[in-house]
């Protein structure tokens, strides 16, 4: 049985990343990586794109098949998504050794992202800038064990170290280089 994502779901994250561009110079010039996310039962859950424009790096994610509401979403240290709990993805990507959350005094983990809001129909999208340069982000994501993107059952509280109290891991995708 084939599990193909709708074209709109695959292209929506890139369109969101492009929406913030004000001039042609702001358009992403480099595709850094991408991921296809799946739920614990193996069903497709969405896609993510990481693109760069100059020194700015943007992550754009489109999700489907997830319960409505706010969900924590993070970049994780290991490029493995073994279900059903996705524990194989490791902890949050934190190459600079910071505390968790945007409310942390010393800055957040590189893997900390804003919550993604899933609408009543079960789909949602998120676009967020990453704090590193394109070269730093590539080094952080594509080290010897790779990286992944994980969606959690509950919203991130932006302060509880190390995980934001965001609950179980419900979807995961290994980030692959472009």
XYZ file of N, CA and C in Angstrom:
534
model
N 0.839 -1.174 0.000
C 0.000 0.000 0.000
C 0.889 1.244 0.000
N 0.654 2.145 -0.878
C 1.453 3.365 -0.991
C 0.871 4.463 -0.113
N 1.739 5.176 0.596
C 1.327 6.300 1.424
C 1.907 7.563 0.819
N 1.199 8.136 -0.116
C 1.694 9.336 -0.780
C 1.061 10.556 -0.144
N 1.883 11.555 0.124
C 1.395 12.803 0.679
C 0.798 13.653 -0.423
N -0.286 14.382 -0.124
C -0.833 15.292 -1.120
C 0.220 16.327 -1.519
N 0.206 16.717 -2.787
C 1.173 17.679 -3.302
C 1.148 18.955 -2.469
N -0.018 19.414 -2.076
C -0.119 20.647 -1.299
C 0.601 20.519 0.037
N 0.551 19.353 0.650
C 1.216 19.169 1.932
C 2.724 19.189 1.782
N 3.212 18.672 0.700
C 4.655 18.654 0.465
C 5.167 20.039 0.092
N 4.403 20.795 -0.674
C 4.863 22.103 -1.127
C 4.506 23.231 -0.166
N 3.539 23.037 0.716
C 3.111 24.089 1.641
C 4.237 24.609 2.526
N 5.089 23.744 3.107
C 6.150 24.295 3.947
C 7.088 25.235 3.198
N 7.438 24.908 1.977
C 8.322 25.780 1.213
C 7.612 27.083 0.872
N 6.328 27.008 0.553
C 5.570 28.222 0.266
C 5.529 29.126 1.490
N 5.382 28.526 2.684
C 5.389 29.322 3.910
C 6.733 30.001 4.109
N 7.801 29.297 3.834
C 9.137 29.880 3.987
C 9.319 31.051 3.027
N 8.761 30.934 1.851
C 8.884 31.989 0.857
C 8.003 33.186 1.177
N 6.922 32.976 1.938
C 5.975 34.043 2.232
C 6.618 35.211 2.971
N 7.661 34.972 3.757
C 8.322 36.033 4.499
C 9.323 36.819 3.677
N 9.496 36.479 2.425
C 10.479 37.145 1.580
C 9.901 38.436 1.026
N 10.654 39.536 1.164
C 10.199 40.830 0.682
C 10.789 41.210 -0.667
N 11.957 40.679 -0.984
C 12.601 40.979 -2.251
C 13.151 39.685 -2.836
N 13.572 39.745 -4.091
C 14.170 38.581 -4.730
C 15.416 38.145 -3.965
N 16.152 39.097 -3.398
C 17.365 38.765 -2.645
C 17.043 37.955 -1.386
N 15.792 38.071 -0.872
C 15.383 37.336 0.324
C 14.986 35.893 0.033
N 14.803 35.551 -1.253
C 14.383 34.201 -1.594
C 15.459 33.189 -1.210
N 15.036 32.026 -0.693
C 16.029 31.008 -0.342
C 16.869 30.632 -1.548
N 18.179 30.675 -1.363
C 19.094 30.322 -2.429
C 19.667 28.931 -2.263
N 19.484 28.355 -1.074
C 20.047 27.038 -0.793
C 19.011 26.177 -0.079
N 18.885 24.975 -0.519
C 18.080 24.001 0.213
C 19.068 23.197 1.042
N 18.899 23.214 2.361
C 19.832 22.544 3.257
C 19.415 21.098 3.515
N 18.131 20.875 3.767
C 17.678 19.517 4.049
C 16.170 19.419 4.073
N 15.699 18.183 4.255
C 14.265 17.933 4.308
C 13.996 16.665 5.103
N 12.748 16.524 5.508
C 12.327 15.325 6.236
C 10.889 15.007 5.884
N 10.574 13.733 5.884
C 9.205 13.269 5.775
C 8.847 12.678 7.129
N 7.813 13.219 7.764
C 7.421 12.770 9.092
C 6.359 11.687 9.011
N 6.414 10.745 9.946
C 5.407 9.698 10.053
C 4.920 9.606 11.493
N 3.722 9.099 11.644
C 3.153 8.822 12.957
C 3.686 7.482 13.447
N 3.458 7.160 14.712
C 3.926 5.899 15.288
C 3.372 4.684 14.549
N 2.182 4.808 13.961
C 1.582 3.689 13.226
C 2.079 3.597 11.784
N 3.041 4.461 11.417
C 3.614 4.423 10.077
C 2.903 5.295 9.053
N 1.790 5.896 9.425
C 1.054 6.752 8.494
C 1.800 8.076 8.287
N 1.711 8.660 7.095
C 2.363 9.946 6.837
C 1.822 11.039 7.757
N 2.707 11.917 8.209
C 2.305 13.013 9.088
C 2.703 14.377 8.533
N 3.493 14.421 7.462
C 3.854 15.708 6.894
C 5.275 15.759 6.382
N 5.732 16.977 6.143
C 7.078 17.172 5.621
C 7.679 18.450 6.178
N 9.008 18.503 6.133
C 9.743 19.680 6.584
C 10.812 20.019 5.556
N 11.065 21.297 5.402
C 12.110 21.790 4.510
C 12.968 22.769 5.301
N 14.269 22.717 5.094
C 15.181 23.685 5.701
C 15.889 24.378 4.553
N 15.722 25.702 4.484
C 16.268 26.483 3.384
C 17.050 27.668 3.937
N 17.947 28.210 3.132
C 18.747 29.361 3.533
C 18.668 30.449 2.482
N 18.679 31.684 2.971
C 18.792 32.876 2.130
C 19.857 33.740 2.789
N 21.013 33.808 2.179
C 22.126 34.512 2.806
C 22.517 33.806 4.090
N 22.539 34.529 5.203
C 22.902 33.920 6.484
C 21.679 33.447 7.273
N 20.490 33.639 6.736
C 19.240 33.262 7.410
C 18.849 31.836 7.030
N 18.537 31.023 8.049
C 18.097 29.642 7.829
C 16.672 29.503 8.351
N 15.791 28.935 7.527
C 14.387 28.814 7.880
C 13.939 27.366 7.777
N 13.174 26.940 8.775
C 12.532 25.631 8.783
C 11.054 25.847 8.503
N 10.503 25.102 7.562
C 9.081 25.161 7.244
C 8.519 23.742 7.323
N 7.439 23.579 8.101
C 6.860 22.261 8.343
C 5.371 22.297 8.030
N 4.872 21.283 7.328
C 3.447 21.085 7.102
C 3.075 19.732 7.674
N 2.019 19.689 8.501
C 1.637 18.451 9.188
C 0.187 18.095 8.914
N -0.131 16.806 9.008
C -1.489 16.320 8.845
C -1.685 15.066 9.687
N -2.954 14.779 10.020
C -3.261 13.559 10.772
C -2.920 13.638 12.247
N -2.785 14.837 12.778
C -2.423 15.045 14.179
C -3.607 15.709 14.878
N -3.799 15.368 16.147
C -4.920 15.913 16.919
C -4.857 17.439 16.964
N -6.015 18.098 16.864
C -6.044 19.560 16.925
C -5.460 20.097 18.239
N -4.906 21.308 18.153
C -4.334 21.970 19.318
C -2.866 22.285 19.104
N -2.248 22.836 20.145
C -0.832 23.195 20.089
C 0.018 21.981 20.455
N 1.120 21.820 19.733
C 2.044 20.708 19.943
C 3.476 21.225 19.940
N 4.288 20.715 20.880
C 5.708 21.000 20.850
C 6.322 20.341 19.631
N 7.308 20.992 19.064
C 8.023 20.450 17.907
C 9.486 20.856 18.063
N 10.384 19.897 17.870
C 11.799 20.152 18.144
C 12.687 19.431 17.133
N 13.884 19.963 16.964
C 14.935 19.243 16.263
C 15.632 18.379 17.317
N 15.886 17.117 16.981
C 16.507 16.176 17.917
C 17.878 15.738 17.409
N 18.710 15.227 18.326
C 20.133 14.993 18.072
C 20.482 13.799 17.214
N 19.563 12.856 17.032
C 19.886 11.627 16.308
C 18.939 11.469 15.122
N 19.485 11.091 13.997
C 18.696 10.856 12.790
C 18.128 9.452 12.767
N 17.240 9.156 13.735
C 16.577 7.851 13.803
C 15.172 8.062 14.343
N 14.204 7.384 13.742
C 12.803 7.534 14.143
C 12.163 6.154 14.303
N 12.667 5.382 15.245
C 12.120 4.052 15.482
C 10.901 4.161 16.388
N 9.747 3.691 15.876
C 8.513 3.733 16.644
C 8.455 2.609 17.648
N 7.459 2.609 18.509
C 6.363 3.573 18.494
C 6.632 4.856 19.267
N 7.722 4.914 20.082
C 7.924 6.088 20.943
C 8.964 7.076 20.423
N 9.656 6.750 19.352
C 10.654 7.616 18.724
C 11.774 8.040 19.686
N 12.002 7.258 20.735
C 13.086 7.552 21.683
C 14.446 7.528 20.983
N 14.534 6.812 19.879
C 15.787 6.712 19.122
C 16.266 8.065 18.606
N 15.384 9.076 18.558
C 15.748 10.410 18.075
C 16.618 11.172 19.073
N 16.786 10.641 20.282
C 17.619 11.302 21.281
C 16.970 12.558 21.833
N 17.773 13.382 22.496
C 17.296 14.633 23.084
C 17.267 15.754 22.070
N 16.950 16.941 22.556
C 16.887 18.113 21.684
C 18.274 18.496 21.177
N 18.327 18.961 19.963
C 19.564 19.452 19.373
C 20.029 20.661 20.191
N 21.208 20.551 20.809
C 21.685 21.586 21.716
C 23.206 21.714 21.638
N 23.739 22.042 20.458
C 25.197 22.082 20.290
C 25.902 23.160 21.115
N 25.173 24.162 21.572
C 25.797 25.248 22.325
C 25.608 25.087 23.836
N 24.988 23.983 24.276
C 24.851 23.679 25.690
C 23.978 24.640 26.473
N 22.888 25.063 25.907
C 21.983 26.009 26.575
C 20.851 25.275 27.287
N 20.063 26.028 28.068
C 18.879 25.476 28.720
C 17.729 25.462 27.716
N 16.659 24.751 28.084
C 15.527 24.630 27.173
C 14.638 25.874 27.195
N 14.123 26.198 26.042
C 13.021 27.130 25.901
C 13.385 28.572 25.615
N 12.476 29.236 24.923
C 12.671 30.639 24.569
C 12.633 31.538 25.801
N 12.142 31.025 26.936
C 12.125 31.803 28.172
C 13.397 31.609 28.999
N 14.333 30.767 28.535
C 15.590 30.540 29.250
C 16.469 31.785 29.167
N 17.099 32.138 30.278
C 17.905 33.355 30.347
C 19.086 33.348 29.380
N 19.708 32.181 29.160
C 20.902 32.129 28.314
C 20.603 31.753 26.867
N 19.350 31.810 26.488
C 18.985 31.443 25.126
C 18.542 30.005 25.057
N 17.887 29.643 24.007
C 17.271 28.323 23.865
C 18.184 27.335 23.150
N 17.801 26.038 23.234
C 18.464 25.019 22.420
C 18.275 25.376 20.949
N 19.199 24.960 20.102
C 18.994 25.136 18.662
C 17.750 24.366 18.222
N 17.471 23.262 18.884
C 16.321 22.425 18.517
C 14.977 22.927 18.998
N 14.954 23.970 19.830
C 13.685 24.508 20.335
C 12.999 25.331 19.255
N 11.737 25.038 19.035
C 10.944 25.728 18.019
C 9.638 26.203 18.646
N 8.953 27.148 18.030
C 7.624 27.531 18.531
C 6.657 26.354 18.390
N 5.636 26.324 19.228
C 4.615 25.293 19.090
C 3.957 25.383 17.715
N 3.573 24.233 17.189
C 2.820 24.185 15.946
C 1.344 24.005 16.322
N 0.473 24.756 15.691
C -0.958 24.674 15.982
C -1.631 23.874 14.873
N -2.276 22.789 15.299
C -3.009 21.938 14.366
C -4.473 22.350 14.414
N -5.044 22.625 13.261
C -6.427 23.081 13.154
C -7.412 21.917 13.328
N -8.680 22.222 13.384
C -9.714 21.207 13.637
C -9.725 20.099 12.593
N -9.270 20.361 11.391
C -9.222 19.341 10.346
C -8.031 18.408 10.465
N -7.132 18.645 11.420
C -5.990 17.766 11.636
C -4.720 18.181 10.926
N -4.686 19.404 10.362
C -3.461 19.840 9.684
C -3.021 21.200 10.217
N -1.745 21.479 10.041
C -1.194 22.744 10.484
C 0.178 22.950 9.882
N 0.723 24.143 10.070
C 2.021 24.471 9.498
C 2.772 25.394 10.446
N 4.079 25.365 10.316
C 4.959 26.209 11.123
C 6.128 26.639 10.264
N 6.493 27.905 10.369
C 7.713 28.421 9.766
C 8.494 29.110 10.868
N 9.777 28.746 11.017
C 10.595 29.329 12.076
C 12.027 29.491 11.591
N 12.642 30.608 11.952
C 14.054 30.814 11.652
C 14.893 30.073 12.678
N 15.982 29.475 12.222
C 16.937 28.817 13.100
C 18.046 29.813 13.407
N 18.717 29.661 14.549
C 19.665 30.685 14.971
C 21.051 30.573 14.348
N 21.417 29.459 13.777
C 22.752 29.316 13.206
C 22.852 29.792 11.776
N 24.077 29.928 11.316
C 24.342 30.218 9.909
C 24.087 28.937 9.115
N 23.991 29.023 7.794
C 23.819 27.792 7.011
C 24.919 26.763 7.287
N 26.146 27.212 7.418
C 27.255 26.281 7.674
C 27.121 25.624 9.046
N 26.756 26.409 10.068
C 26.561 25.849 11.408
C 25.420 24.856 11.428
N 24.295 25.218 10.812
C 23.134 24.334 10.803
C 23.475 23.019 10.113
N 24.158 23.069 8.978
C 24.573 21.836 8.291
C 25.429 20.967 9.216
N 26.393 21.576 9.896
C 27.279 20.820 10.795
C 26.497 20.201 11.944
N 25.536 20.929 12.497
C 24.742 20.424 13.614
C 23.814 19.296 13.179
N 23.199 19.432 12.018
C 22.214 18.441 11.561
C 22.853 17.192 10.980
N 23.955 17.363 10.281
C 24.515 16.253 9.514
C 25.848 15.776 10.075
N 25.928 15.681 11.405
C 27.106 15.095 12.042
C 27.041 13.576 11.855
N 27.844 12.828 12.563
C 27.947 11.382 12.319
C 26.657 10.610 12.560
N 25.779 11.098 13.463
C 24.531 10.364 13.714
C 23.288 11.098 13.220
N 23.458 12.210 12.515
C 22.339 12.907 11.900
C 21.454 13.620 12.902
N 20.245 13.964 12.459
C 19.269 14.670 13.287
C 17.873 14.343 12.788
N 16.885 14.657 13.611
C 15.494 14.409 13.245
C 14.628 15.559 13.730
N 13.389 15.564 13.287
C 12.398 16.525 13.754
C 11.265 15.713 14.388
N 10.841 16.125 15.581
C 9.859 15.372 16.353
C 8.702 16.282 16.750
N 7.478 15.768 16.612
C 6.272 16.450 17.078
C 5.819 15.743 18.349
N 5.447 16.519 19.357
C 5.031 15.984 20.656
C 3.521 16.096 20.838
N 2.979 15.329 21.796
C 1.539 15.281 22.050
C 1.003 16.566 22.660
N 1.828 17.258 23.450
C 1.374 18.431 24.194
C 2.165 19.669 23.775
N 1.678 20.853 24.146
C 2.440 22.063 23.827
C 3.702 22.173 24.675
N 4.706 22.825 24.133
C 5.938 23.142 24.840
C 5.649 24.345 25.737
N 6.112 24.292 26.998
C 5.899 25.425 27.901
C 7.024 26.459 27.810
N 8.010 26.219 26.946
C 9.125 27.130 26.660
C 10.061 27.364 27.848
N 9.974 26.530 28.910
C 10.843 26.775 30.055
C 11.333 25.521 30.762
N 10.559 24.436 30.783
C 10.966 23.254 31.528
C 12.124 22.566 30.822
N 13.252 22.440 31.538
C 14.455 21.834 30.976
C 14.438 20.340 31.271
N 14.716 19.446 30.321
C 15.260 19.740 28.997
C 14.245 19.667 27.861
N 12.963 19.344 28.146
C 12.065 19.028 27.030
C 10.843 19.925 26.881
N 10.652 20.898 27.749
C 9.498 21.777 27.611
C 8.201 21.166 28.084
N 8.283 20.009 28.785
C 7.083 19.355 29.310
C 6.066 19.112 28.192
N 6.562 18.725 27.025
C 5.698 18.614 25.843
C 5.150 17.216 25.574
N 5.356 16.296 26.483
C 4.705 14.998 26.381
C 5.339 14.032 25.393
N 4.574 13.003 25.095
C 5.024 11.903 24.240
C 5.370 12.386 22.835
N 6.250 11.637 22.205
C 6.627 11.901 20.816
C 5.618 11.183 19.919
N 4.931 11.936 19.066
C 3.851 11.343 18.264
C 4.142 11.282 16.769
N 5.119 12.024 16.301
C 5.515 11.983 14.881
C 6.995 12.298 14.795
N 7.650 11.737 13.774
C 9.099 11.907 13.655
C 9.527 11.788 12.192
N 10.572 12.507 11.846
C 11.155 12.409 10.514
C 12.655 12.638 10.560
N 13.415 11.804 9.885
C 14.863 11.964 9.807
C 15.169 13.071 8.797
N 16.035 13.993 9.182
C 16.406 15.104 8.305
C 17.529 14.625 7.388
N 17.301 14.749 6.093
C 18.272 14.305 5.087
C 18.843 15.531 4.389
N 20.139 15.493 4.068
C 20.731 16.647 3.380
C 20.172 16.832 1.974
N 20.167 18.080 1.534
C 19.662 18.392 0.191
C 20.673 17.959 -0.853
